[in-house]
Short mmCIF file of C-alpha atoms and ligand atoms in Angstrom, two decimals:
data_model
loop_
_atom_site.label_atom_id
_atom_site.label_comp_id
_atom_site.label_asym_id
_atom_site.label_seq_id
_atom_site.Cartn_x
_atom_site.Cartn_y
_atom_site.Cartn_z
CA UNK E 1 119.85 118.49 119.05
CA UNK E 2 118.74 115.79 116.39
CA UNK E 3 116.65 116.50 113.44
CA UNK E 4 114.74 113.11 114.58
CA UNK E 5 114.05 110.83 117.36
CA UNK E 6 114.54 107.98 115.62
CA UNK E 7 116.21 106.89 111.98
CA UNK E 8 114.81 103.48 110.66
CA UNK E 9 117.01 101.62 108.72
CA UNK E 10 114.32 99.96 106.17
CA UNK E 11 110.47 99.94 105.16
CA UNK E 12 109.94 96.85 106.00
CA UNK E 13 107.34 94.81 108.63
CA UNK E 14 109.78 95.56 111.46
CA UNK E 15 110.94 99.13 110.12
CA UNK E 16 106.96 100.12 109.15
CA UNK E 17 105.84 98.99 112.41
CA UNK E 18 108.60 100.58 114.71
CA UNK E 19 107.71 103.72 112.77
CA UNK E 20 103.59 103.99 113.24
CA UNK E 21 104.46 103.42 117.19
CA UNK E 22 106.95 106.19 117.27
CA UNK E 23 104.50 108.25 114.91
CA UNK E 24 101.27 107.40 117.01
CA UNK E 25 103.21 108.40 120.06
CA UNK E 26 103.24 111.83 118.63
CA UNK E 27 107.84 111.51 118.17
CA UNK E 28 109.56 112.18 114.51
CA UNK E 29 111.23 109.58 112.69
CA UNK E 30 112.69 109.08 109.27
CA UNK E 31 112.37 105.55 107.68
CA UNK E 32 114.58 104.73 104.58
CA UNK E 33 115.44 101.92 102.53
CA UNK E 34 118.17 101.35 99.57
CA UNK E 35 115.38 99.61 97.88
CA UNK E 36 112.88 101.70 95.48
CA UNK E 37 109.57 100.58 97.25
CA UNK E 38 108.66 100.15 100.81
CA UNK E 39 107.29 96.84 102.35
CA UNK E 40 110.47 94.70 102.10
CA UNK E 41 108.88 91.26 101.17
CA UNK E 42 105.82 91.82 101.91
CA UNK E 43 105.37 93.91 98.52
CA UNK E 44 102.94 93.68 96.46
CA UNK E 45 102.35 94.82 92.55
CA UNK E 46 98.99 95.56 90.29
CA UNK E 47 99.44 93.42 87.28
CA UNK E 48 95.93 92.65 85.44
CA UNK E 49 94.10 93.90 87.77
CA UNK E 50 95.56 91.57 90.37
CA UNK E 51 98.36 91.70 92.82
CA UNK E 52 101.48 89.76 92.50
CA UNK E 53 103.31 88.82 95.61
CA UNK E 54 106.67 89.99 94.10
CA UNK E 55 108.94 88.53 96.55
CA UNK E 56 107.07 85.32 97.38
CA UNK E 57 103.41 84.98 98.75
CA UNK E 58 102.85 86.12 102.06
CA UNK E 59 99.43 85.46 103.98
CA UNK E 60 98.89 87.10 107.15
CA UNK E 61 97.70 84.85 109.85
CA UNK E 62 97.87 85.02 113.81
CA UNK E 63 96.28 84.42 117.12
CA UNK E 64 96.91 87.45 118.88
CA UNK E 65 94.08 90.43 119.25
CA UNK E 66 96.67 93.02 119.18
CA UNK E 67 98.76 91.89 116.44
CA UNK E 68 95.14 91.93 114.33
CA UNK E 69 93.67 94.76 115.33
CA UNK E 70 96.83 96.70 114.74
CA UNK E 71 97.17 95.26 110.51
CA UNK E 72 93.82 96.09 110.22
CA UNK E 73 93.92 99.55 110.97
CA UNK E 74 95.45 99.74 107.45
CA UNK E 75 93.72 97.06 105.22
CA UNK E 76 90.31 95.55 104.54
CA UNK E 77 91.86 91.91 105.05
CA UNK E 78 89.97 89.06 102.80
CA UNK E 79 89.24 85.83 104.43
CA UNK E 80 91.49 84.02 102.58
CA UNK E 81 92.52 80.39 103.50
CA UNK E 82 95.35 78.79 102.47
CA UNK E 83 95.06 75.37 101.50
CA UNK E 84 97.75 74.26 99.21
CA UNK E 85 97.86 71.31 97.62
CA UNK E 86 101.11 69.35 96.60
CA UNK E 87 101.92 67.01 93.28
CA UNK E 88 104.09 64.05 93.80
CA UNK E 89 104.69 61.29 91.01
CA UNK E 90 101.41 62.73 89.33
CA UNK E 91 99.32 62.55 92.48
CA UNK E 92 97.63 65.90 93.97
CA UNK E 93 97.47 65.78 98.02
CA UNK E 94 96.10 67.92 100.51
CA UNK E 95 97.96 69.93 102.97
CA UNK E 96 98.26 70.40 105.70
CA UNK E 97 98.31 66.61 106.28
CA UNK E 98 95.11 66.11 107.52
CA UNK E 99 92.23 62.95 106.61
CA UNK E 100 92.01 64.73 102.77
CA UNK E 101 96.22 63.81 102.57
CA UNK E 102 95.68 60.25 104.35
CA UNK E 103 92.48 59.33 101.88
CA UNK E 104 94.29 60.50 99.00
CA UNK E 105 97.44 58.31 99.96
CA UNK E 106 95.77 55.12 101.63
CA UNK E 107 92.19 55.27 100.58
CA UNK E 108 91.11 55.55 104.62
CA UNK E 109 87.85 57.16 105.31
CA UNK E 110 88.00 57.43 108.82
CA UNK E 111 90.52 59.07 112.00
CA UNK E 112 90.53 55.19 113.35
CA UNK E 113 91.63 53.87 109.98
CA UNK E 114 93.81 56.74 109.32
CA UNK E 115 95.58 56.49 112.79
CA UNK E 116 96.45 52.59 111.98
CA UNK E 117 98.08 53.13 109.40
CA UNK E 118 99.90 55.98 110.74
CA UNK E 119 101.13 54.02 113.69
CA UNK E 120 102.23 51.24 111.73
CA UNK E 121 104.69 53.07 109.83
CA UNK E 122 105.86 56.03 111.90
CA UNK E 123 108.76 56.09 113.89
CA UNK E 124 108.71 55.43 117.57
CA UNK E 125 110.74 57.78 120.05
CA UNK E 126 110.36 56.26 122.62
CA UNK E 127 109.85 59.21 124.74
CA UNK E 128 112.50 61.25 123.30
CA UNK E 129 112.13 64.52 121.32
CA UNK E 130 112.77 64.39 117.78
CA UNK E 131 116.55 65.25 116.79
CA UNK E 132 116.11 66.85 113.58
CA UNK E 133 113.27 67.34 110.44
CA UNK E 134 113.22 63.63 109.60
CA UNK E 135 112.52 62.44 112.78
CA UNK E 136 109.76 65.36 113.34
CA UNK E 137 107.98 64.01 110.29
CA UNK E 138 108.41 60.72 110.30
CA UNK E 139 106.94 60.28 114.08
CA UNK E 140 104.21 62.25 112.88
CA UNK E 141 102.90 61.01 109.22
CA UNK E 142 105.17 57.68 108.95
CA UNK E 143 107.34 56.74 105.58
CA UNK E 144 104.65 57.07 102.99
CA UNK E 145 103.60 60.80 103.38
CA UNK E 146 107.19 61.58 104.51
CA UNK E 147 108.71 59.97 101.00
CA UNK E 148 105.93 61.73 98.69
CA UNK E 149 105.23 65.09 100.34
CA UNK E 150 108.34 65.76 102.93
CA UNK E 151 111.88 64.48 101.82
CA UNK E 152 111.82 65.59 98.09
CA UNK E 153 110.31 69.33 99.15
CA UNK E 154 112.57 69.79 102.07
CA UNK E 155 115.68 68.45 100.34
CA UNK E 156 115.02 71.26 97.40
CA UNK E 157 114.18 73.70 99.74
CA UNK E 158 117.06 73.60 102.07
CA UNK E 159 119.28 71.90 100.05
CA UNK E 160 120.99 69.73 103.22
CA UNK E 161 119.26 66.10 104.16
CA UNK E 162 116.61 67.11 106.31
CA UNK E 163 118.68 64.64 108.85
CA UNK E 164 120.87 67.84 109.08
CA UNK E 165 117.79 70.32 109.80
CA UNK E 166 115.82 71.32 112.90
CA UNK E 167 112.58 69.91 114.15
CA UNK E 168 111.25 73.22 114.69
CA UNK E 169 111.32 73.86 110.92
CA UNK E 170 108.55 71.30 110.33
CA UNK E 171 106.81 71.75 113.56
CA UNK E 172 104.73 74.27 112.22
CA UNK E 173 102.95 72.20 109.76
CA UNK E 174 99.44 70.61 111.63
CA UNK E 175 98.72 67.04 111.33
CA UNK E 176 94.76 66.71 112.11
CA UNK E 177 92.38 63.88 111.69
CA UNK E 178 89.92 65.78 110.61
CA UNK E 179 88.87 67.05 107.04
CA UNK E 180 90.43 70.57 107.80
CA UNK E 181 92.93 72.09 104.93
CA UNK E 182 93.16 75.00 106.46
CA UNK E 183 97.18 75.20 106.75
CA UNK E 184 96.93 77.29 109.70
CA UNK E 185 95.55 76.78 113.07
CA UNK E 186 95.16 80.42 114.09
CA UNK E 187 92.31 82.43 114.61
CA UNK E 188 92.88 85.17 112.26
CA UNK E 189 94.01 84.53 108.90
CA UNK E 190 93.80 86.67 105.53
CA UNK E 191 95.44 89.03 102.85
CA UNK E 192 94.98 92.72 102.21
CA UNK E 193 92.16 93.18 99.65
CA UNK E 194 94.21 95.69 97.96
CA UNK E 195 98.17 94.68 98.19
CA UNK E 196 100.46 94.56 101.09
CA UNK E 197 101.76 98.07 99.27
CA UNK E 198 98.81 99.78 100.29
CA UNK E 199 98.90 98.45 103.65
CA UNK E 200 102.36 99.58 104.40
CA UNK E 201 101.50 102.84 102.76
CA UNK E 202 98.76 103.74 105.28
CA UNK E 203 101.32 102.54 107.95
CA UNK E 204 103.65 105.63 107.16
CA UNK E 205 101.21 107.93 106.99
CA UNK E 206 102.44 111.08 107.55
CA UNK E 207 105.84 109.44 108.35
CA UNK E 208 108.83 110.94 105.93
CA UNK E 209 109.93 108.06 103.83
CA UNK E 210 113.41 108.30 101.96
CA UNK E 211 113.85 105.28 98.91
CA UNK E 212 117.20 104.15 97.17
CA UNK E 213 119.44 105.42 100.49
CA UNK E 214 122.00 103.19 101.40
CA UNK E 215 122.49 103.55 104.92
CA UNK E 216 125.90 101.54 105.29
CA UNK E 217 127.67 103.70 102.83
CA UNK E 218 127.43 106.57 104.76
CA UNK E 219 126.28 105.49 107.99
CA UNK E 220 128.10 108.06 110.33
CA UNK E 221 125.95 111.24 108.82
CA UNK E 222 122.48 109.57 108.90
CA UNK E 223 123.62 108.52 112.32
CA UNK E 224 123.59 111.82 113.18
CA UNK E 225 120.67 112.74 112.01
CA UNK E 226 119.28 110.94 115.01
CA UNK E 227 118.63 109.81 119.07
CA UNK E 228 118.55 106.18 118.14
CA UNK E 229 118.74 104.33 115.15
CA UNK E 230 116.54 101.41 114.41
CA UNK E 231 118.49 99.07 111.99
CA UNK E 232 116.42 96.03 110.41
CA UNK E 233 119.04 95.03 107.42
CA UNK E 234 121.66 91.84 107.66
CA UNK E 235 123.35 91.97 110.72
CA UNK E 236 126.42 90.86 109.24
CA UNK E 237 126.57 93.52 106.67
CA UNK E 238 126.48 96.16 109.37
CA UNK E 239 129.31 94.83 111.36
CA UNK E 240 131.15 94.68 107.62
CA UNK E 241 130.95 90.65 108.13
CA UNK E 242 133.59 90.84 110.78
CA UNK E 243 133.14 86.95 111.64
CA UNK E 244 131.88 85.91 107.80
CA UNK E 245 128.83 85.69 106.31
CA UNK E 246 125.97 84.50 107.00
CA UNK E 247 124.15 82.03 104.88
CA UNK E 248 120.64 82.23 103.70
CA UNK E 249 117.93 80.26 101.24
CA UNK E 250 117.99 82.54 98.09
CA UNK E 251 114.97 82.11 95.29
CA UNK E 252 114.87 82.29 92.01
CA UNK E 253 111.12 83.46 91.08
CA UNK E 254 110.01 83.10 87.35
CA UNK E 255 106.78 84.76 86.74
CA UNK E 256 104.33 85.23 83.89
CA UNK E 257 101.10 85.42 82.83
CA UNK E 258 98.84 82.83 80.80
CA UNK E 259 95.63 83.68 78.55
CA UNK E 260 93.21 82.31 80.52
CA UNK E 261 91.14 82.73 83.75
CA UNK E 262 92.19 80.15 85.93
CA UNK E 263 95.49 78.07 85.36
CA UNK E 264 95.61 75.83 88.28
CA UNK E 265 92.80 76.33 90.16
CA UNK E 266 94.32 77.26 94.04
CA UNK E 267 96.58 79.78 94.83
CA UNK E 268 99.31 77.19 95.93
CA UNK E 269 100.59 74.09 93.99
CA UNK E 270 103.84 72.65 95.86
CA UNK E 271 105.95 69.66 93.93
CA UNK E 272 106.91 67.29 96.11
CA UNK E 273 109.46 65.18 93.57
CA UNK E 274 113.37 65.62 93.99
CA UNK E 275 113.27 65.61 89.95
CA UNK E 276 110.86 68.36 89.73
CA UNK E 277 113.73 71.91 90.46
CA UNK E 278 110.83 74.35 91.98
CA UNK E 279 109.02 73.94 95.27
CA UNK E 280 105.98 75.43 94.57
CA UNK E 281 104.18 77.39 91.51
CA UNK E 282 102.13 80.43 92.87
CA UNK E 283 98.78 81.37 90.89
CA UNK E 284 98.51 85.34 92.59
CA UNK E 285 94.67 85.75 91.53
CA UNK E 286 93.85 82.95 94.07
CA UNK E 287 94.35 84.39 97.00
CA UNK E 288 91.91 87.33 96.64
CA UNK E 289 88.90 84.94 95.55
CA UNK E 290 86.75 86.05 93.11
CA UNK E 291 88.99 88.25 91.40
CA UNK E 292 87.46 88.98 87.82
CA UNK E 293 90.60 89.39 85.96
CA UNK E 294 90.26 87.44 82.44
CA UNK E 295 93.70 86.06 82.78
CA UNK E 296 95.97 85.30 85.65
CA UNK E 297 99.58 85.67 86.51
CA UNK E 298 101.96 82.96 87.80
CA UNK E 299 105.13 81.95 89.73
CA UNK E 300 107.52 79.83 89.50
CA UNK E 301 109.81 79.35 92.72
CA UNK E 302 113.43 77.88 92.63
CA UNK E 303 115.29 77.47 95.56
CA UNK E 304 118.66 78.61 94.91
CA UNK E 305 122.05 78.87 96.74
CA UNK E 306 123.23 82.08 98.72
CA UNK E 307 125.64 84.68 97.39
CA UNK E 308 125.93 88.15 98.37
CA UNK E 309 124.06 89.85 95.26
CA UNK E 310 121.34 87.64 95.86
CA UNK E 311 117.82 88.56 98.17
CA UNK E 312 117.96 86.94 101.37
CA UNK E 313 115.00 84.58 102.23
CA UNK E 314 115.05 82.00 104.43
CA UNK E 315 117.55 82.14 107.25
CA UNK E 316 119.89 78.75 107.98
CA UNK E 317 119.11 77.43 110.71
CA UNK E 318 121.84 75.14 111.45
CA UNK E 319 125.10 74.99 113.78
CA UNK E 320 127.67 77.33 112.09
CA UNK E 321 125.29 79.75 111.00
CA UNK E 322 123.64 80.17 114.53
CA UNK E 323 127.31 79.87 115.88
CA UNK E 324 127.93 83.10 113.80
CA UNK E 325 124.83 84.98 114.50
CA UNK E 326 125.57 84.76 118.02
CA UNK E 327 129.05 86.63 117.49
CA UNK E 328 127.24 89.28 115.97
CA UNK E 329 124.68 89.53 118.10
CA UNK E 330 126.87 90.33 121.00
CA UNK E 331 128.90 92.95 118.96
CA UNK E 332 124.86 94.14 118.32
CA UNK E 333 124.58 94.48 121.98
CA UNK E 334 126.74 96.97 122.55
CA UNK E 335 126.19 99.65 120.21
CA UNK E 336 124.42 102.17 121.96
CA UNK E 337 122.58 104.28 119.86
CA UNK E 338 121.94 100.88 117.38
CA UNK E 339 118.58 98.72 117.99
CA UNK E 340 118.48 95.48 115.71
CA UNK E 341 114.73 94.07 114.56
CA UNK E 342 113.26 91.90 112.19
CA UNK E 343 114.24 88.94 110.25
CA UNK E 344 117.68 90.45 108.76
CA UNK E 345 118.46 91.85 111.90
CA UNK E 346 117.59 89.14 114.31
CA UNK E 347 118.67 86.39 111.91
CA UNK E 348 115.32 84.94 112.26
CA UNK E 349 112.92 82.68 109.96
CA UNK E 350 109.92 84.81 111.11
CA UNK E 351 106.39 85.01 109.74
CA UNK E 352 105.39 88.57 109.63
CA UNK E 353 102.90 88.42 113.00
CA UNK E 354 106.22 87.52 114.87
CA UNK E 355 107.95 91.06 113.19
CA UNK E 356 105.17 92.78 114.17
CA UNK E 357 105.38 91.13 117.95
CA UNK E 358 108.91 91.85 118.28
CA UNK E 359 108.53 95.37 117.38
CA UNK E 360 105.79 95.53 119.71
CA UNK E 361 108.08 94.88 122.18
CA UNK E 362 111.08 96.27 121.58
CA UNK E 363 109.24 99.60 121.09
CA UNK E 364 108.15 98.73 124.42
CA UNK E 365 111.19 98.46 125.75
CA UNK E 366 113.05 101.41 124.43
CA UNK E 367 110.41 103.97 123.56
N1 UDP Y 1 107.24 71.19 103.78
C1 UDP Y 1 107.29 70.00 103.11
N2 UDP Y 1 106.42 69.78 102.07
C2 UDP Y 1 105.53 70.72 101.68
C3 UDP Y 1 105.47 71.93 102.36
C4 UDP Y 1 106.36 72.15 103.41
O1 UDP Y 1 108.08 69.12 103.42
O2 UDP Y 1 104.77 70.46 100.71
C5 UDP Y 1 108.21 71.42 104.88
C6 UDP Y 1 109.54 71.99 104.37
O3 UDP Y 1 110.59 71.47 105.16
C7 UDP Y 1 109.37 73.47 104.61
C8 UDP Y 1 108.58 73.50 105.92
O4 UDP Y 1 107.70 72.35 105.81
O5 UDP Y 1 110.61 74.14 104.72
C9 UDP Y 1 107.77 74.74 106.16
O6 UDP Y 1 106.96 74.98 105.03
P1 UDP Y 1 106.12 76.29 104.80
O7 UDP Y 1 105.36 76.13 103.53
O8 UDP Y 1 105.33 76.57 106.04
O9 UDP Y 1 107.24 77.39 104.67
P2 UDP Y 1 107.27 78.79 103.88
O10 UDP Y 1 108.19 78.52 102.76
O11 UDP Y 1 105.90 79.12 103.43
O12 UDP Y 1 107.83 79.75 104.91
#
């Protein structure tokens, strides 16, 4: 007999979801996580009376009833929109690219104008589907906006000639004609009023929670501790990187906090110059709006290359990398008592509706 039903390796979306399923269905689980907090990325700190995305911002957003009824069982979401803006050679643009961007860069006031000059300058497939990120973009926006707001971003982002990245990495990003900044399309879009922390907390309710356990180093007694094991850290770690590693986007974040109320007025500035190292500087405050704190806390983000002691962000999409994943994802498929989930896990560049989706249905599929 097993002290548990299931053991869930980490507190984070994937982990903290699996777990209020297993919970709500009334089965015992034990979540834990060789970090010192729960909510993996998604956490969030009380600094001035406002809460700091720690590990990058996160904004919840999706188009599924499910997905949104189930987050907001355990936070008052704000109505929050993101609509970043980006600098490039001392110009501020709109994003998404929509008829704010195309006024900004070519002084047109209407869809017709804007769609001219679009079409005279973007890149004609012919039919075809784009082959990589620079094709993507510059069949969408043309040269100008792919120069100023694309090339320099993607280039520090990714570090690799967007030539040499996916379409699908891009795709997300709407182009309208209309004057819409809202960055997403999706029907529901917002960010707990009081932290992701809190959220996650009220998701393990009443589920035992054990922090600063490292599962790997001593994985065959917590495996016993349980029927199944849900496992939501780096695949490759688990299978003691049997075929290599694989690669990630790591960030360096530099936060700190200015004197005043309101430093750069939105909650997301990107920098779309080569010369400029960061992507993006993050004012926290923003993005619960009217937050009465009388100064305001910033971040700094630096892309910066992979290695081992680093946090893993973005997954590589590319060749080698998916090449490897798939290696490990077979050796994945046969370990019986062993379910991999989330972006770790799955090797996955996944927004956090799409953790919450595929825990949906893997719990599905194996509860
Ligand atoms: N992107 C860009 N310029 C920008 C913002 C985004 O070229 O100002 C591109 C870039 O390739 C990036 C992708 O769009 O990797 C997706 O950006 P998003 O901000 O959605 O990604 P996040 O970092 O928030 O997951």
């Amino acid at each position: 007999m097993c002290e548990y039903d299931y053991l869930i390796v980490g507190a984070g979306m994937f982990g903290a979801t699996f777990a209020r399923l297993v919970a709500d269905d009334g089965k015992k689980c034990l979540v834990i996580d060789k970090r010192d907090h729960i909510a993996g990325n998604c956490y969030t700190e009380g600094r001035d009376g406002i809460q700091v995305h720690v590990y990058g911002p996160h904004i919840f957003h999706c188009n599924d009833d499910e997905i949104w009824k189930f987050v907001n069982r355990f936070a008052r979401f704000n109505n929050f929109r993101n609509q970043p803006i980006s600098i490039s050679e001392g110009k501020i643009y709109s994003l998404p690219f929509n008829m704010y961007t195309f006024n900004h860069m070519w002084g047109v006031k209407t869809p017709q104008e804007a769609l001219e000059k679009i079409t005279s300058q973007k890149l004609d497939l012919e039919g075809r589907e784009p082959q990589n990120l620079e094709e993507q973009a510059l069949s969408q926006v043309g040269t100008d906006i792919y120069e100023k707001l694309i090339r320099g971003y993607t280039t520090k982002q990714w570090k690799r000639d967007p030539k040499d990245l996916p379409a699908s990495i891009i795709k997300r990003l709407p182009v309208r004609l209309t004057w819409d900044n809202n960055y997403f399309n999706d029907k529901y879009q917002g960010i707990p009023e009081d932290g992701y922390t809190v959220m996650f907390q009220n998701m393990l309710k009443g589920i035992e929670v054990r922090l600063g356990v490292d599962y790997l180093a001593n994985r065959k007694a917590w495996d016993e501790k349980a029927r199944a094991v849900i496992f939501t850290g780096k695949i490759d770690d688990y299978f003691d990187y049997r075929f290599g590693e694989l690669e990630y986007r790591a960030l360096d974040f530099d936060t700190w906090i200015e004197d005043t109320e309101n430093y750069q007025g939105n909650a997301v500035v990107n920098y779309g110059d080569s010369d400029v190292p960061w992507t993006r500087i993050i004012e926290h405050k923003h993005f619960t709006p009217g937050n009465k704190s009388t100064r305001t806390v910033l971040t700094k983000e630096t892309p910066a290359n992979w290695s081992s002691e680093k946090v893993p962000y973005y997954p590589v999409s590319d060749k080698a990398n998916a090449d490897r994943y798939s290696k490990y994802r077979e050796l994945a498929e046969n370990e019986e008592k062993v379910v991999f989930g989330g972006r770790l896990a799955e090797y996955k560049y996944y927004d956090m509706h799409q953790v919450i989706d595929s825990a949906f249905k893997k719990y599905k599929s194996i509860g």
